[in-house]
Amino acid sequence: MKGESKEGKDTRDEKTGKWSGSNIAAEWQKERDIQMSRKNRQNSRPIRMYCFRPVQVFILGTAPILKKAFSSRLAEALKMKNYRVAQIGADRNHGLISSSFATLGDECKKEEVDSIRQCYVPYLAGFNISLTNNQLPEYHYFHTVRMDWLFAGKTDAQAAVCTLGNALVACTQPFTCLGERTYHDIGLQNSSDALSWWQDLGLTQYQCGDGYKILMNNFDCITQAHINTGPQIQTCSEKAAVIIAEGKPFCEGGMQYFLNCANTVFTHYCNADVGVWFCNSLMIGIEDTDPLCKNKMHCPQPSV
């Protein structure tokens, strides 16, 4: 028996859980198979199939949108500027900036960490996931579940996930100490996971807030752009690396060029508002992981 997506483009075999049909479905099925195979090998948690509505932002991300777009040359330029570089590389499927660089920030007190952890309990429950040994799940596992829902429900799912996401943002908002370091304190030993969860939160705030209308109005094109613009974004990354290596300002020079270039790519692929949406998503990810860049970069204003 096969289930069909709302637009009638993608089909899902109910017995195997596999998607087929469009480019989007094929690309996601490939990524999902890799992640599920990895979980089987780790033998850490049984793979569960969910029939809820899908979710969320193109993160993350992502996870998110901040997904491995810095070239090796840009990575070297970042290192020359004494930034801590994590998970930098090219991702042919997503082609978007990954974890870039991070500062550790303030350290939350134990009671604050406990409260932040509790904010995630209802959020994860919305995806039928729970804390394990009082820790957040592996980010890729969470992201896989979220993307399954996304391809099943599309804009209906996005609306549902933003209800969950906005509640999470409101719950965590009072904790000014919150940063990548907090996710280590919650129990994540993997630096990549901690940074991914941190970036996911920042992107959720934008994509379910100021960027929500653009996302819902351009859902299908944003999905396609996320998959198909990798080579162009890689070129943006290479040129940004050259700018930084030449000694131009890191934030106002190299990173601003990267944002301008990405904006142009996504504007040509979809429209000007989508270009702004991706630009803001990338800028927020950069600022979340490098406070020195706050208020030193900009994106155009959207029409909506």
Short mmCIF file of C-alpha atoms in Angstrom, two decimals:
data_model
loop_
_atom_site.label_atom_id
_atom_site.label_comp_id
_atom_site.label_asym_id
_atom_site.label_seq_id
_atom_site.Cartn_x
_atom_site.Cartn_y
_atom_site.Cartn_z
CA MET A 1 0.00 0.00 0.00
CA LYS A 2 1.32 3.42 -0.91
CA GLY A 3 0.56 6.80 0.63
CA GLU A 4 0.72 9.93 -1.50
CA SER A 5 1.86 13.38 -0.52
CA LYS A 6 -0.49 16.33 -0.57
CA GLU A 7 0.85 17.56 -3.90
CA GLY A 8 0.72 14.07 -5.39
CA LYS A 9 4.42 14.07 -6.25
CA ASP A 10 5.96 11.84 -3.60
CA THR A 11 4.80 8.37 -2.59
CA ARG A 12 5.63 6.38 0.52
CA ASP A 13 5.46 2.60 0.76
CA GLU A 14 3.66 1.93 4.05
CA LYS A 15 5.36 -1.46 4.52
CA THR A 16 8.94 -0.33 4.02
CA GLY A 17 8.52 3.34 4.94
CA LYS A 18 10.51 4.33 1.82
CA TRP A 19 9.72 7.43 -0.20
CA SER A 20 9.94 7.68 -3.97
CA GLY A 21 8.78 10.00 -6.72
CA SER A 22 10.40 13.40 -6.73
CA ASN A 23 13.97 14.58 -6.47
CA ILE A 24 13.29 15.67 -2.91
CA ALA A 25 12.00 12.27 -1.89
CA ALA A 26 14.90 10.43 -3.50
CA GLU A 27 17.51 12.66 -1.90
CA TRP A 28 15.92 12.43 1.52
CA GLN A 29 15.44 8.65 1.29
CA LYS A 30 19.15 8.28 0.57
CA GLU A 31 20.08 10.36 3.64
CA ARG A 32 17.50 8.60 5.80
CA ASP A 33 18.79 5.13 4.83
CA ILE A 34 22.32 6.17 5.81
CA GLN A 35 21.21 7.50 9.18
CA MET A 36 19.00 4.52 9.97
CA SER A 37 21.75 2.09 8.99
CA ARG A 38 24.11 3.96 11.29
CA LYS A 39 21.68 3.69 14.18
CA ASN A 40 21.32 -0.05 13.59
CA ARG A 41 25.08 -0.53 13.70
CA GLN A 42 25.33 1.43 16.93
CA ASN A 43 22.60 -0.76 18.40
CA SER A 44 21.75 2.05 20.76
CA ARG A 45 18.01 2.49 20.34
CA PRO A 46 15.36 0.63 18.35
CA ILE A 47 14.30 2.44 15.21
CA ARG A 48 10.76 3.63 15.61
CA MET A 49 8.39 4.54 12.81
CA TYR A 50 6.16 7.52 13.42
CA CYS A 51 2.84 8.35 11.83
CA PHE A 52 2.55 11.87 13.19
CA ARG A 53 2.69 14.96 11.03
CA PRO A 54 6.20 15.96 9.93
CA VAL A 55 8.21 18.83 11.07
CA GLN A 56 10.18 21.65 10.89
CA VAL A 57 12.58 23.93 9.51
CA PHE A 58 15.10 23.00 6.90
CA ILE A 59 17.73 22.83 9.47
CA LEU A 60 18.82 21.98 10.47
CA GLY A 61 19.29 21.42 10.42
CA THR A 62 19.58 20.47 11.00
CA ALA A 63 19.71 19.83 10.71
CA PRO A 64 19.42 22.82 9.80
CA ILE A 65 20.16 25.04 7.20
CA LEU A 66 23.54 25.49 8.68
CA LYS A 67 24.82 22.46 6.93
CA LYS A 68 28.49 22.05 5.94
CA ALA A 69 29.08 24.57 3.22
CA PHE A 70 32.43 25.95 4.11
CA SER A 71 35.16 24.79 1.80
CA SER A 72 38.50 23.54 3.08
CA ARG A 73 40.06 26.84 2.00
CA LEU A 74 37.59 28.79 4.08
CA ALA A 75 38.24 26.46 7.00
CA GLU A 76 41.93 27.30 6.80
CA ALA A 77 41.14 31.00 6.65
CA LEU A 78 39.03 30.66 9.77
CA LYS A 79 41.85 28.89 11.58
CA MET A 80 44.23 31.69 10.63
CA LYS A 81 41.84 34.08 12.37
CA ASN A 82 42.08 31.97 15.54
CA TYR A 83 38.47 30.83 15.45
CA ARG A 84 37.60 27.36 16.61
CA VAL A 85 36.43 25.45 13.57
CA ALA A 86 34.11 22.49 13.85
CA GLN A 87 32.64 20.16 11.24
CA ILE A 88 33.66 22.13 8.23
CA GLY A 89 33.38 20.47 4.88
CA ALA A 90 31.28 20.22 1.77
CA ASP A 91 27.90 18.50 1.75
CA ARG A 92 26.78 17.74 -1.78
CA ASN A 93 23.14 17.34 -0.79
CA HIS A 94 22.69 20.44 1.33
CA GLY A 95 25.57 22.71 0.48
CA LEU A 96 24.80 25.04 3.35
CA ILE A 97 26.97 26.39 6.07
CA SER A 98 27.48 23.94 8.89
CA SER A 99 28.90 24.68 12.23
CA SER A 100 31.46 27.28 11.29
CA PHE A 101 33.15 28.64 14.39
CA ALA A 102 32.11 28.91 17.98
CA THR A 103 32.87 30.64 21.19
CA LEU A 104 31.92 28.87 24.38
CA GLY A 105 30.11 31.77 26.03
CA ASP A 106 28.94 31.94 29.63
CA GLU A 107 28.44 28.83 31.69
CA CYS A 108 24.94 28.12 32.97
CA LYS A 109 24.47 27.14 36.58
CA LYS A 110 23.31 23.63 37.35
CA GLU A 111 19.75 24.71 38.11
CA GLU A 112 19.63 26.64 34.82
CA VAL A 113 20.88 23.62 32.89
CA ASP A 114 18.20 21.49 34.55
CA SER A 115 15.51 24.00 33.61
CA ILE A 116 16.70 24.18 30.00
CA ARG A 117 16.70 20.40 29.83
CA GLN A 118 13.09 20.38 31.01
CA CYS A 119 12.15 22.79 28.20
CA TYR A 120 13.03 20.01 25.77
CA VAL A 121 10.77 17.41 27.40
CA PRO A 122 7.47 18.63 25.85
CA TYR A 123 9.26 19.62 22.65
CA LEU A 124 10.64 16.13 22.08
CA ALA A 125 7.38 14.56 23.22
CA GLY A 126 5.72 16.33 20.28
CA PHE A 127 7.85 14.09 18.05
CA ASN A 128 7.21 11.04 20.24
CA ILE A 129 10.81 11.14 21.49
CA SER A 130 11.95 11.34 25.09
CA LEU A 131 15.16 12.05 26.98
CA THR A 132 17.38 9.00 27.46
CA ASN A 133 19.28 8.90 30.75
CA ASN A 134 18.29 12.54 31.15
CA GLN A 135 20.11 13.46 27.92
CA LEU A 136 19.00 14.82 24.57
CA PRO A 137 18.98 12.26 21.77
CA GLU A 138 21.63 12.19 19.08
CA TYR A 139 20.87 15.14 16.83
CA HIS A 140 20.85 13.17 13.58
CA TYR A 141 18.36 10.72 15.04
CA PHE A 142 16.04 13.58 15.98
CA HIS A 143 16.57 15.22 12.60
CA THR A 144 15.71 11.98 10.79
CA VAL A 145 12.41 11.66 12.63
CA ARG A 146 11.64 15.31 11.94
CA MET A 147 12.36 15.02 8.24
CA ASP A 148 10.17 11.92 7.94
CA TRP A 149 7.30 13.98 9.25
CA LEU A 150 8.17 16.91 7.02
CA PHE A 151 7.91 14.87 3.83
CA ALA A 152 4.66 13.33 4.99
CA GLY A 153 2.83 16.55 5.87
CA LYS A 154 4.70 19.45 4.27
CA THR A 155 3.14 22.85 5.13
CA ASP A 156 0.68 21.31 7.60
CA ALA A 157 3.64 19.72 9.34
CA GLN A 158 5.63 22.95 9.28
CA ALA A 159 2.81 24.73 11.06
CA ALA A 160 2.66 21.99 13.69
CA VAL A 161 6.40 21.99 14.29
CA CYS A 162 6.47 25.74 14.66
CA THR A 163 3.89 25.49 17.41
CA LEU A 164 6.30 23.17 19.22
CA GLY A 165 9.31 25.27 18.27
CA ASN A 166 7.87 28.57 19.44
CA ALA A 167 7.00 27.02 22.80
CA LEU A 168 10.60 25.79 23.11
CA VAL A 169 12.00 29.22 22.23
CA ALA A 170 9.75 30.89 24.80
CA CYS A 171 10.79 28.39 27.46
CA THR A 172 14.53 28.84 26.85
CA GLN A 173 14.44 32.61 26.23
CA PRO A 174 15.06 33.70 29.86
CA PHE A 175 18.39 31.86 30.04
CA THR A 176 20.97 34.33 28.75
CA CYS A 177 23.74 31.85 29.52
CA LEU A 178 22.41 29.43 26.90
CA GLY A 179 24.91 28.46 24.21
CA GLU A 180 26.77 25.51 22.72
CA ARG A 181 28.43 24.86 26.07
CA THR A 182 25.02 24.35 27.70
CA TYR A 183 24.30 21.37 25.48
CA HIS A 184 27.53 19.75 26.65
CA ASP A 185 26.34 20.32 30.22
CA ILE A 186 23.01 18.70 29.38
CA GLY A 187 25.01 15.57 28.64
CA LEU A 188 26.02 15.70 24.98
CA GLN A 189 29.62 14.54 24.73
CA ASN A 190 29.77 15.00 20.96
CA SER A 191 30.83 18.54 20.00
CA SER A 192 29.04 18.24 16.68
CA ASP A 193 25.77 17.31 18.39
CA ALA A 194 26.01 20.12 20.93
CA LEU A 195 26.60 22.71 18.22
CA SER A 196 23.83 21.30 16.02
CA TRP A 197 21.26 21.52 18.83
CA TRP A 198 22.37 25.09 19.62
CA GLN A 199 22.09 26.21 15.99
CA ASP A 200 18.78 24.41 15.62
CA LEU A 201 17.30 26.55 18.38
CA GLY A 202 18.42 29.82 16.77
CA LEU A 203 17.10 28.82 13.37
CA THR A 204 13.80 27.71 14.85
CA GLN A 205 13.37 31.16 16.38
CA TYR A 206 13.78 32.85 12.98
CA GLN A 207 12.10 30.33 10.71
CA CYS A 208 9.07 29.98 12.97
CA GLY A 209 9.03 33.72 13.70
CA ASP A 210 10.03 36.49 11.33
CA GLY A 211 10.78 34.06 8.50
CA TYR A 212 7.63 31.96 8.87
CA LYS A 213 5.48 33.66 6.23
CA ILE A 214 8.19 33.40 3.57
CA LEU A 215 8.75 29.75 4.46
CA MET A 216 5.06 28.84 4.18
CA ASN A 217 4.55 30.83 0.96
CA ASN A 218 7.57 29.24 -0.75
CA PHE A 219 7.75 25.84 0.92
CA ASP A 220 8.33 23.67 -2.17
CA CYS A 221 10.90 25.97 -3.79
CA ILE A 222 12.82 26.32 -0.52
CA THR A 223 12.93 22.53 -0.25
CA GLN A 224 14.24 22.17 -3.79
CA ALA A 225 16.74 24.99 -3.35
CA HIS A 226 18.04 23.37 -0.17
CA ILE A 227 18.87 20.24 -2.17
CA ASN A 228 19.97 21.59 -5.54
CA THR A 229 22.16 24.63 -4.89
CA GLY A 230 25.18 22.91 -3.34
CA PRO A 231 27.70 23.68 -6.14
CA GLN A 232 26.77 27.36 -6.27
CA ILE A 233 27.02 27.75 -2.50
CA GLN A 234 30.36 25.94 -2.58
CA THR A 235 31.59 28.58 -5.03
CA CYS A 236 30.39 31.31 -2.65
CA SER A 237 32.35 29.59 0.09
CA GLU A 238 35.55 29.39 -1.96
CA LYS A 239 35.42 33.08 -2.81
CA ALA A 240 34.73 34.02 0.81
CA ALA A 241 37.83 32.04 1.79
CA VAL A 242 39.94 34.07 -0.63
CA ILE A 243 38.60 37.34 0.79
CA ILE A 244 39.46 36.29 4.35
CA ALA A 245 42.89 34.97 3.34
CA GLU A 246 43.64 38.34 1.75
CA GLY A 247 43.24 39.95 5.17
CA LYS A 248 39.82 41.54 4.69
CA PRO A 249 37.63 41.81 7.83
CA PHE A 250 36.28 38.43 8.81
CA CYS A 251 32.65 39.37 9.53
CA GLU A 252 32.15 42.48 7.38
CA GLY A 253 34.32 41.10 4.57
CA GLY A 254 34.37 37.35 4.11
CA MET A 255 31.14 36.45 5.87
CA GLN A 256 29.22 39.36 4.39
CA TYR A 257 30.36 38.31 0.93
CA PHE A 258 29.19 34.77 1.66
CA LEU A 259 25.75 36.04 2.70
CA ASN A 260 25.44 38.29 -0.36
CA CYS A 261 26.48 35.46 -2.65
CA ALA A 262 24.06 32.98 -1.06
CA ASN A 263 21.27 35.54 -1.28
CA THR A 264 21.89 35.88 -5.02
CA VAL A 265 21.92 32.10 -5.54
CA PHE A 266 18.60 31.55 -3.80
CA THR A 267 17.00 34.65 -5.35
CA HIS A 268 17.75 33.29 -8.80
CA TYR A 269 16.53 29.81 -7.85
CA CYS A 270 13.24 30.97 -6.27
CA ASN A 271 12.64 34.68 -5.72
CA ALA A 272 13.95 37.67 -3.76
CA ASP A 273 12.10 36.80 -0.56
CA VAL A 274 13.57 33.29 -0.51
CA GLY A 275 17.00 34.84 -1.02
CA VAL A 276 16.41 37.01 2.04
CA TRP A 277 15.11 34.00 4.01
CA PHE A 278 18.23 31.94 3.35
CA CYS A 279 20.49 34.93 3.96
CA ASN A 280 18.91 35.56 7.36
CA SER A 281 19.03 31.86 8.27
CA LEU A 282 22.74 31.75 7.48
CA MET A 283 23.45 35.04 9.27
CA ILE A 284 21.65 33.89 12.41
CA GLY A 285 23.67 30.69 12.44
CA ILE A 286 26.92 32.62 12.10
CA GLU A 287 25.99 35.08 14.84
CA ASP A 288 24.81 32.32 17.18
CA THR A 289 28.19 30.63 16.98
CA ASP A 290 30.36 33.73 16.76
CA PRO A 291 29.08 36.65 18.85
CA LEU A 292 31.87 38.85 17.45
CA CYS A 293 29.92 39.00 14.19
CA LYS A 294 26.71 40.29 15.77
CA ASN A 295 25.51 43.53 14.17
CA LYS A 296 28.39 43.44 11.68
CA MET A 297 26.51 41.74 8.84
CA HIS A 298 23.19 42.36 7.14
CA CYS A 299 20.65 40.91 4.73
CA PRO A 300 18.14 42.72 2.48
CA GLN A 301 14.63 43.42 3.73
CA PRO A 302 11.88 41.02 2.53
CA SER A 303 8.78 42.24 0.72
CA VAL A 304 6.45 40.47 3.18
#
